[in-house]
Amino acid sequence: MGLESRDWYREDSRRSQHGRLRRAWAGAVVGGACAVALVLLVGPTVRAQLPFGLERLVASATPGDLAIGGWRAGATYRVARRPLYPPNDPWRPWLADEATCPGGEDARAASARQVKTLLCLVNFARRRDGLRRVSLSPMLSTAAVMKAQDIDRCGKFEHAACGKAADQTARDVGYRGSWGENLYIAEGRFVVPRVAVDRWLNSRGHRRNLFDAAWRTIGIARRPDVDVERVRGGVLWVNAFGG
C-alpha cells in the first residue's frame, strides 16, 4: 500500500508553506488510513513496520515471502504471500499428511531429513495420480546442488542461472537423458518441504513437471541461508527430474 514510500513527503521549494502543510496533513491522513486498513485486512498474518505504534498489533506474525519456478520449454515465476496453504486447496488430496511423510513442516530438521521428506511428498503425489515413483539420483542431485549454488552466487532466481543454459548443470555432470526442473525459494514458515510441494501442485507448469510419466529419477537440493532477490536468509529447493 505504499506506506514505506517517501514520495509523499517530498517538498517543492516553489510552493508556499501553506501548500506544504496541507500536503503533509493529507499525506498523514492517507497514510494513517492505509495503515489501519492494512492491519484490519491482514491482522496477525503479516509483519509490517507501521507508523504510530500499530506494528504492535501484528507483533505475533511470522514474516516470509516465497517464489516458485518451473521449467520445461520455458521458465515461469510467481510470487506469493500468506497463507501457508491456499484456501480450499484443490490439491490437498495429493499432499501427504504428517503420518505418511513425517517432518513436512519441520524447518529445523537436518537438510538430509528434509530432502527425504520432500522425496516422500513427491512420490505420494505421483502415486495418487497413478504414476510410478521416482528414485533419488546422485548424479541429478549433484546437478541440483550446482544449480542452487549458481542461483545463490549470481543472486537471480531463474533456471538459466548465471547465464547458463537451464540444463547446463545436468549436462556438466554427464547426464544425457530427458530433463525437467522445478524451483522453489522461500523464507520464514514457507521454507518447509510440504509447502514447497503444495505450491508446485497448485501451479500448472510445475504440476506438469511433477506428473510427467516419463520421469524415472529425481535430483533434490536444499540450500539454506540464501539472499536472492527479495528473499533474505531463505531456503532454495531445486528438483531436477530425469527420464
PDB file of C-alpha atoms in Angstrom:
ATOM      1  CA  MET A   1       0.000   0.000   0.000  1.00  0.00           C
ATOM      2  CA  GLY A   2       2.998   2.271  -0.342  1.00  0.00           C
ATOM      3  CA  LEU A   3       3.392   3.022   3.364  1.00  0.00           C
ATOM      4  CA  GLU A   4       7.163   2.923   3.005  1.00  0.00           C
ATOM      5  CA  SER A   5       7.154   5.391   0.092  1.00  0.00           C
ATOM      6  CA  ARG A   6       8.796   8.739   0.803  1.00  0.00           C
ATOM      7  CA  ASP A   7       7.416  10.370  -2.338  1.00  0.00           C
ATOM      8  CA  TRP A   8       4.542  11.672  -0.267  1.00  0.00           C
ATOM      9  CA  TYR A   9       6.946  13.746   1.802  1.00  0.00           C
ATOM     10  CA  ARG A  10       8.961  15.438  -0.922  1.00  0.00           C
ATOM     11  CA  GLU A  11       8.840  19.213  -0.707  1.00  0.00           C
ATOM     12  CA  ASP A  12       8.662  21.596  -3.655  1.00  0.00           C
ATOM     13  CA  SER A  13      10.517  24.849  -2.867  1.00  0.00           C
ATOM     14  CA  ARG A  14       8.391  26.740  -5.375  1.00  0.00           C
ATOM     15  CA  ARG A  15       5.204  26.190  -3.402  1.00  0.00           C
ATOM     16  CA  SER A  16       4.059  28.042  -0.340  1.00  0.00           C
ATOM     17  CA  GLN A  17       4.470  26.921   3.246  1.00  0.00           C
ATOM     18  CA  HIS A  18       0.696  26.672   3.411  1.00  0.00           C
ATOM     19  CA  GLY A  19       0.663  24.270   0.483  1.00  0.00           C
ATOM     20  CA  ARG A  20       3.379  22.136   2.074  1.00  0.00           C
ATOM     21  CA  LEU A  21       1.495  21.909   5.337  1.00  0.00           C
ATOM     22  CA  ARG A  22      -1.712  20.995   3.558  1.00  0.00           C
ATOM     23  CA  ARG A  23       0.013  18.218   1.621  1.00  0.00           C
ATOM     24  CA  ALA A  24       1.707  16.973   4.775  1.00  0.00           C
ATOM     25  CA  TRP A  25      -1.619  16.726   6.604  1.00  0.00           C
ATOM     26  CA  ALA A  26      -3.207  14.997   3.607  1.00  0.00           C
ATOM     27  CA  GLY A  27      -0.333  12.543   3.432  1.00  0.00           C
ATOM     28  CA  ALA A  28      -0.582  11.828   7.145  1.00  0.00           C
ATOM     29  CA  VAL A  29      -4.321  11.178   6.919  1.00  0.00           C
ATOM     30  CA  VAL A  30      -3.965   8.919   3.876  1.00  0.00           C
ATOM     31  CA  GLY A  31      -1.009   7.103   5.384  1.00  0.00           C
ATOM     32  CA  GLY A  32      -2.818   6.544   8.664  1.00  0.00           C
ATOM     33  CA  ALA A  33      -5.930   5.296   6.892  1.00  0.00           C
ATOM     34  CA  CYS A  34      -3.886   2.869   4.816  1.00  0.00           C
ATOM     35  CA  ALA A  35      -2.052   1.633   7.892  1.00  0.00           C
ATOM     36  CA  VAL A  36      -5.290   0.967   9.747  1.00  0.00           C
ATOM     37  CA  ALA A  37      -6.777  -0.732   6.698  1.00  0.00           C
ATOM     38  CA  LEU A  38      -3.697  -2.915   6.382  1.00  0.00           C
ATOM     39  CA  VAL A  39      -3.954  -4.034   9.977  1.00  0.00           C
ATOM     40  CA  LEU A  40      -7.667  -4.742   9.663  1.00  0.00           C
ATOM     41  CA  LEU A  41      -7.246  -6.664   6.426  1.00  0.00           C
ATOM     42  CA  VAL A  42      -4.241  -8.820   7.219  1.00  0.00           C
ATOM     43  CA  GLY A  43      -4.287  -8.695  11.000  1.00  0.00           C
ATOM     44  CA  PRO A  44      -1.878 -11.183  12.531  1.00  0.00           C
ATOM     45  CA  THR A  45      -0.854 -12.742   9.226  1.00  0.00           C
ATOM     46  CA  VAL A  46       1.788 -10.257   8.095  1.00  0.00           C
ATOM     47  CA  ARG A  47       4.571  -8.498   9.973  1.00  0.00           C
ATOM     48  CA  ALA A  48       4.937  -4.887   8.846  1.00  0.00           C
ATOM     49  CA  GLN A  49       6.685  -1.776  10.065  1.00  0.00           C
ATOM     50  CA  LEU A  50       3.728   0.543  10.573  1.00  0.00           C
ATOM     51  CA  PRO A  51       3.552   4.119  11.903  1.00  0.00           C
ATOM     52  CA  PHE A  52       2.066   5.299  15.204  1.00  0.00           C
ATOM     53  CA  GLY A  53       2.932   2.080  17.056  1.00  0.00           C
ATOM     54  CA  LEU A  54       0.494  -0.001  15.000  1.00  0.00           C
ATOM     55  CA  GLU A  55       3.172  -2.640  14.458  1.00  0.00           C
ATOM     56  CA  ARG A  56       2.395  -3.911  17.958  1.00  0.00           C
ATOM     57  CA  LEU A  57      -0.942  -5.117  16.632  1.00  0.00           C
ATOM     58  CA  VAL A  58       0.826  -7.613  14.354  1.00  0.00           C
ATOM     59  CA  ALA A  59       3.784  -8.440  16.594  1.00  0.00           C
ATOM     60  CA  SER A  60       2.984 -12.144  16.647  1.00  0.00           C
ATOM     61  CA  ALA A  61       3.166 -12.565  12.875  1.00  0.00           C
ATOM     62  CA  THR A  62       5.850 -14.591  11.089  1.00  0.00           C
ATOM     63  CA  PRO A  63       7.489 -12.995   8.038  1.00  0.00           C
ATOM     64  CA  GLY A  64       8.101 -14.786   4.767  1.00  0.00           C
ATOM     65  CA  ASP A  65       7.725 -14.346   1.061  1.00  0.00           C
ATOM     66  CA  LEU A  66       8.117 -17.122  -1.431  1.00  0.00           C
ATOM     67  CA  ALA A  67       8.545 -17.699  -5.122  1.00  0.00           C
ATOM     68  CA  ILE A  68       8.483 -20.760  -7.294  1.00  0.00           C
ATOM     69  CA  GLY A  69       9.813 -21.513 -10.735  1.00  0.00           C
ATOM     70  CA  GLY A  70       9.291 -24.401 -13.119  1.00  0.00           C
ATOM     71  CA  TRP A  71      10.980 -25.187 -16.428  1.00  0.00           C
ATOM     72  CA  ARG A  72      10.249 -27.364 -19.374  1.00  0.00           C
ATOM     73  CA  ALA A  73      10.079 -25.356 -22.583  1.00  0.00           C
ATOM     74  CA  GLY A  74      10.472 -22.078 -20.690  1.00  0.00           C
ATOM     75  CA  ALA A  75      10.588 -20.516 -17.244  1.00  0.00           C
ATOM     76  CA  THR A  76       7.751 -19.378 -15.035  1.00  0.00           C
ATOM     77  CA  TYR A  77       7.922 -17.170 -11.989  1.00  0.00           C
ATOM     78  CA  ARG A  78       5.356 -16.379  -9.356  1.00  0.00           C
ATOM     79  CA  VAL A  79       5.479 -14.522  -6.074  1.00  0.00           C
ATOM     80  CA  ALA A  80       3.014 -15.255  -3.313  1.00  0.00           C
ATOM     81  CA  ARG A  81       2.190 -14.219   0.251  1.00  0.00           C
ATOM     82  CA  ARG A  82       0.078 -15.775   3.004  1.00  0.00           C
ATOM     83  CA  PRO A  83      -1.492 -18.156   3.761  1.00  0.00           C
ATOM     84  CA  LEU A  84       0.724 -21.205   4.307  1.00  0.00           C
ATOM     85  CA  TYR A  85      -1.603 -23.251   2.088  1.00  0.00           C
ATOM     86  CA  PRO A  86      -4.167 -21.911  -0.395  1.00  0.00           C
ATOM     87  CA  PRO A  87      -7.710 -21.633   0.941  1.00  0.00           C
ATOM     88  CA  ASN A  88      -9.817 -24.620  -0.160  1.00  0.00           C
ATOM     89  CA  ASP A  89      -6.697 -26.141  -1.700  1.00  0.00           C
ATOM     90  CA  PRO A  90      -7.916 -28.400  -4.543  1.00  0.00           C
ATOM     91  CA  TRP A  91      -4.664 -30.363  -4.459  1.00  0.00           C
ATOM     92  CA  ARG A  92      -4.745 -31.215  -0.761  1.00  0.00           C
ATOM     93  CA  PRO A  93      -5.626 -34.898  -1.506  1.00  0.00           C
ATOM     94  CA  TRP A  94      -2.302 -35.164  -3.372  1.00  0.00           C
ATOM     95  CA  LEU A  95      -0.408 -33.723  -0.404  1.00  0.00           C
ATOM     96  CA  ALA A  96       0.813 -36.373   2.022  1.00  0.00           C
ATOM     97  CA  ASP A  97      -0.031 -35.904   5.677  1.00  0.00           C
ATOM     98  CA  GLU A  98       2.426 -35.973   8.570  1.00  0.00           C
ATOM     99  CA  ALA A  99       1.913 -39.676   9.275  1.00  0.00           C
ATOM    100  CA  THR A 100       2.765 -40.574   5.666  1.00  0.00           C
ATOM    101  CA  CYS A 101       5.705 -38.209   5.152  1.00  0.00           C
ATOM    102  CA  PRO A 102       6.971 -37.141   8.617  1.00  0.00           C
ATOM    103  CA  GLY A 103       8.604 -33.744   9.059  1.00  0.00           C
ATOM    104  CA  GLY A 104       6.818 -31.994   6.230  1.00  0.00           C
ATOM    105  CA  GLU A 105       6.584 -28.755   8.211  1.00  0.00           C
ATOM    106  CA  ASP A 106       9.733 -29.103  10.321  1.00  0.00           C
ATOM    107  CA  ALA A 107      12.016 -26.263   9.252  1.00  0.00           C
ATOM    108  CA  ARG A 108      14.584 -27.219  11.897  1.00  0.00           C
ATOM    109  CA  ALA A 109      15.171 -30.760  10.667  1.00  0.00           C
ATOM    110  CA  ALA A 110      18.547 -31.610   9.140  1.00  0.00           C
ATOM    111  CA  SER A 111      18.802 -30.995   5.382  1.00  0.00           C
ATOM    112  CA  ALA A 112      19.164 -34.714   4.644  1.00  0.00           C
ATOM    113  CA  ARG A 113      15.968 -35.393   6.569  1.00  0.00           C
ATOM    114  CA  GLN A 114      14.101 -32.656   4.703  1.00  0.00           C
ATOM    115  CA  VAL A 115      15.330 -33.960   1.351  1.00  0.00           C
ATOM    116  CA  LYS A 116      13.995 -37.407   2.270  1.00  0.00           C
ATOM    117  CA  THR A 117      10.661 -35.869   3.249  1.00  0.00           C
ATOM    118  CA  LEU A 118      10.384 -33.928   0.014  1.00  0.00           C
ATOM    119  CA  LEU A 119      11.076 -37.111  -1.978  1.00  0.00           C
ATOM    120  CA  CYS A 120       8.323 -38.835   0.001  1.00  0.00           C
ATOM    121  CA  LEU A 121       5.905 -35.984  -0.759  1.00  0.00           C
ATOM    122  CA  VAL A 122       6.726 -36.024  -4.480  1.00  0.00           C
ATOM    123  CA  ASN A 123       6.231 -39.782  -4.715  1.00  0.00           C
ATOM    124  CA  PHE A 124       2.979 -39.658  -2.747  1.00  0.00           C
ATOM    125  CA  ALA A 125       1.595 -37.083  -5.196  1.00  0.00           C
ATOM    126  CA  ARG A 126       2.729 -39.148  -8.186  1.00  0.00           C
ATOM    127  CA  ARG A 127       1.233 -42.362  -6.822  1.00  0.00           C
ATOM    128  CA  ARG A 128      -2.009 -40.505  -6.066  1.00  0.00           C
ATOM    129  CA  ASP A 129      -2.070 -39.536  -9.748  1.00  0.00           C
ATOM    130  CA  GLY A 130      -1.449 -43.122 -10.896  1.00  0.00           C
ATOM    131  CA  LEU A 131       2.234 -42.614 -11.735  1.00  0.00           C
ATOM    132  CA  ARG A 132       5.308 -44.598 -10.786  1.00  0.00           C
ATOM    133  CA  ARG A 133       7.704 -43.498  -8.070  1.00  0.00           C
ATOM    134  CA  VAL A 134      10.917 -41.665  -8.897  1.00  0.00           C
ATOM    135  CA  SER A 135      14.176 -42.728  -7.278  1.00  0.00           C
ATOM    136  CA  LEU A 136      16.809 -40.364  -5.952  1.00  0.00           C
ATOM    137  CA  SER A 137      19.666 -39.934  -8.417  1.00  0.00           C
ATOM    138  CA  PRO A 138      23.115 -38.970  -7.058  1.00  0.00           C
ATOM    139  CA  MET A 139      24.030 -37.554 -10.476  1.00  0.00           C
ATOM    140  CA  LEU A 140      20.959 -35.346 -10.756  1.00  0.00           C
ATOM    141  CA  SER A 141      21.256 -34.377  -7.081  1.00  0.00           C
ATOM    142  CA  THR A 142      24.771 -33.125  -7.797  1.00  0.00           C
ATOM    143  CA  ALA A 143      23.400 -31.143 -10.737  1.00  0.00           C
ATOM    144  CA  ALA A 144      20.649 -29.721  -8.496  1.00  0.00           C
ATOM    145  CA  VAL A 145      23.235 -28.669  -5.899  1.00  0.00           C
ATOM    146  CA  MET A 146      25.249 -26.933  -8.618  1.00  0.00           C
ATOM    147  CA  LYS A 147      22.133 -25.105  -9.859  1.00  0.00           C
ATOM    148  CA  ALA A 148      21.348 -23.956  -6.304  1.00  0.00           C
ATOM    149  CA  GLN A 149      24.913 -22.674  -5.937  1.00  0.00           C
ATOM    150  CA  ASP A 150      24.646 -20.723  -9.202  1.00  0.00           C
ATOM    151  CA  ILE A 151      21.338 -19.135  -8.195  1.00  0.00           C
ATOM    152  CA  ASP A 152      22.768 -18.140  -4.826  1.00  0.00           C
ATOM    153  CA  ARG A 153      26.056 -16.886  -6.280  1.00  0.00           C
ATOM    154  CA  CYS A 154      24.506 -14.780  -9.043  1.00  0.00           C
ATOM    155  CA  GLY A 155      21.538 -13.645  -6.954  1.00  0.00           C
ATOM    156  CA  LYS A 156      18.913 -14.357  -9.618  1.00  0.00           C
ATOM    157  CA  PHE A 157      16.041 -16.781  -9.121  1.00  0.00           C
ATOM    158  CA  GLU A 158      15.952 -18.333 -12.572  1.00  0.00           C
ATOM    159  CA  HIS A 159      16.545 -21.628 -14.341  1.00  0.00           C
ATOM    160  CA  ALA A 160      19.229 -20.161 -16.596  1.00  0.00           C
ATOM    161  CA  ALA A 161      21.268 -19.144 -13.549  1.00  0.00           C
ATOM    162  CA  CYS A 162      24.423 -17.110 -14.146  1.00  0.00           C
ATOM    163  CA  GLY A 163      23.654 -17.037 -17.868  1.00  0.00           C
ATOM    164  CA  LYS A 164      23.994 -20.798 -18.328  1.00  0.00           C
ATOM    165  CA  ALA A 165      21.523 -22.948 -20.243  1.00  0.00           C
ATOM    166  CA  ALA A 166      18.775 -24.254 -17.971  1.00  0.00           C
ATOM    167  CA  ASP A 167      20.050 -27.841 -18.250  1.00  0.00           C
ATOM    168  CA  GLN A 168      23.756 -26.971 -18.168  1.00  0.00           C
ATOM    169  CA  THR A 169      24.492 -28.335 -14.693  1.00  0.00           C
ATOM    170  CA  ALA A 170      22.844 -31.663 -15.605  1.00  0.00           C
ATOM    171  CA  ARG A 171      24.970 -31.909 -18.754  1.00  0.00           C
ATOM    172  CA  ASP A 172      28.072 -30.891 -16.817  1.00  0.00           C
ATOM    173  CA  VAL A 173      27.753 -33.927 -14.533  1.00  0.00           C
ATOM    174  CA  GLY A 174      27.295 -36.245 -17.521  1.00  0.00           C
ATOM    175  CA  TYR A 175      23.528 -36.610 -17.614  1.00  0.00           C
ATOM    176  CA  ARG A 176      22.218 -37.063 -21.168  1.00  0.00           C
ATOM    177  CA  GLY A 177      18.554 -38.079 -20.797  1.00  0.00           C
ATOM    178  CA  SER A 178      15.315 -36.090 -20.832  1.00  0.00           C
ATOM    179  CA  TRP A 179      15.254 -33.468 -18.109  1.00  0.00           C
ATOM    180  CA  GLY A 180      12.952 -31.056 -16.292  1.00  0.00           C
ATOM    181  CA  GLU A 181      13.282 -28.794 -13.262  1.00  0.00           C
ATOM    182  CA  ASN A 182      11.154 -27.211 -10.548  1.00  0.00           C
ATOM    183  CA  LEU A 183      12.494 -24.431  -8.321  1.00  0.00           C
ATOM    184  CA  TYR A 184      11.187 -23.056  -5.060  1.00  0.00           C
ATOM    185  CA  ILE A 185      12.555 -20.349  -2.768  1.00  0.00           C
ATOM    186  CA  ALA A 186      11.065 -19.106   0.479  1.00  0.00           C
ATOM    187  CA  GLU A 187      11.710 -17.632   3.888  1.00  0.00           C
ATOM    188  CA  GLY A 188      10.049 -17.883   7.271  1.00  0.00           C
ATOM    189  CA  ARG A 189       7.488 -20.656   7.715  1.00  0.00           C
ATOM    190  CA  PHE A 190       7.284 -21.246   3.974  1.00  0.00           C
ATOM    191  CA  VAL A 191      10.655 -22.983   3.649  1.00  0.00           C
ATOM    192  CA  VAL A 192       9.431 -26.478   4.558  1.00  0.00           C
ATOM    193  CA  PRO A 193       9.120 -29.362   2.069  1.00  0.00           C
ATOM    194  CA  ARG A 194       5.361 -29.818   2.373  1.00  0.00           C
ATOM    195  CA  VAL A 195       4.671 -26.204   1.432  1.00  0.00           C
ATOM    196  CA  ALA A 196       7.121 -26.431  -1.490  1.00  0.00           C
ATOM    197  CA  VAL A 197       5.334 -29.447  -2.951  1.00  0.00           C
ATOM    198  CA  ASP A 198       1.927 -27.866  -2.368  1.00  0.00           C
ATOM    199  CA  ARG A 199       2.985 -24.748  -4.281  1.00  0.00           C
ATOM    200  CA  TRP A 200       4.192 -26.902  -7.163  1.00  0.00           C
ATOM    201  CA  LEU A 201       0.895 -28.788  -7.147  1.00  0.00           C
ATOM    202  CA  ASN A 202      -1.025 -25.515  -7.366  1.00  0.00           C
ATOM    203  CA  SER A 203       0.943 -24.255 -10.368  1.00  0.00           C
ATOM    204  CA  ARG A 204       0.099 -25.723 -13.770  1.00  0.00           C
ATOM    205  CA  GLY A 205       3.646 -25.733 -15.183  1.00  0.00           C
ATOM    206  CA  HIS A 206       5.211 -27.209 -12.066  1.00  0.00           C
ATOM    207  CA  ARG A 207       2.445 -29.753 -11.744  1.00  0.00           C
ATOM    208  CA  ARG A 208       3.040 -30.851 -15.338  1.00  0.00           C
ATOM    209  CA  ASN A 209       6.684 -31.473 -14.441  1.00  0.00           C
ATOM    210  CA  LEU A 210       5.738 -33.278 -11.255  1.00  0.00           C
ATOM    211  CA  PHE A 211       3.271 -35.572 -13.028  1.00  0.00           C
ATOM    212  CA  ASP A 212       5.287 -36.388 -16.137  1.00  0.00           C
ATOM    213  CA  ALA A 213       5.033 -40.149 -16.669  1.00  0.00           C
ATOM    214  CA  ALA A 214       8.453 -40.197 -18.353  1.00  0.00           C
ATOM    215  CA  TRP A 215      10.378 -39.424 -15.178  1.00  0.00           C
ATOM    216  CA  ARG A 216      12.231 -42.270 -13.502  1.00  0.00           C
ATOM    217  CA  THR A 217      14.690 -40.359 -11.325  1.00  0.00           C
ATOM    218  CA  ILE A 218      14.948 -37.106  -9.407  1.00  0.00           C
ATOM    219  CA  GLY A 219      17.735 -34.960  -8.022  1.00  0.00           C
ATOM    220  CA  ILE A 220      16.997 -32.812  -4.973  1.00  0.00           C
ATOM    221  CA  ALA A 221      18.991 -29.950  -3.475  1.00  0.00           C
ATOM    222  CA  ARG A 222      18.186 -27.839  -0.445  1.00  0.00           C
ATOM    223  CA  ARG A 223      20.288 -24.706   0.042  1.00  0.00           C
ATOM    224  CA  PRO A 224      19.690 -22.662   3.217  1.00  0.00           C
ATOM    225  CA  ASP A 225      20.667 -19.092   4.119  1.00  0.00           C
ATOM    226  CA  VAL A 226      20.290 -17.658   0.632  1.00  0.00           C
ATOM    227  CA  ASP A 227      19.852 -13.990  -0.201  1.00  0.00           C
ATOM    228  CA  VAL A 228      18.281 -13.959  -3.644  1.00  0.00           C
ATOM    229  CA  GLU A 229      16.276 -11.025  -4.962  1.00  0.00           C
ATOM    230  CA  ARG A 230      13.587 -10.251  -2.338  1.00  0.00           C
ATOM    231  CA  VAL A 231      14.329 -13.299  -0.165  1.00  0.00           C
ATOM    232  CA  ARG A 232      16.733 -12.868   2.763  1.00  0.00           C
ATOM    233  CA  GLY A 233      18.122 -15.805   4.724  1.00  0.00           C
ATOM    234  CA  GLY A 234      15.761 -18.122   2.883  1.00  0.00           C
ATOM    235  CA  VAL A 235      15.838 -21.696   1.646  1.00  0.00           C
ATOM    236  CA  LEU A 236      16.164 -22.668  -2.005  1.00  0.00           C
ATOM    237  CA  TRP A 237      14.887 -26.023  -3.299  1.00  0.00           C
ATOM    238  CA  VAL A 238      15.875 -27.486  -6.674  1.00  0.00           C
ATOM    239  CA  ASN A 239      14.184 -30.567  -8.152  1.00  0.00           C
ATOM    240  CA  ALA A 240      15.842 -31.991 -11.283  1.00  0.00           C
ATOM    241  CA  PHE A 241      13.749 -34.699 -12.972  1.00  0.00           C
ATOM    242  CA  GLY A 242      15.213 -37.301 -15.304  1.00  0.00           C
ATOM    243  CA  GLY A 243      13.833 -39.913 -17.687  1.00  0.00           C
TER     244      GLY A 243
END
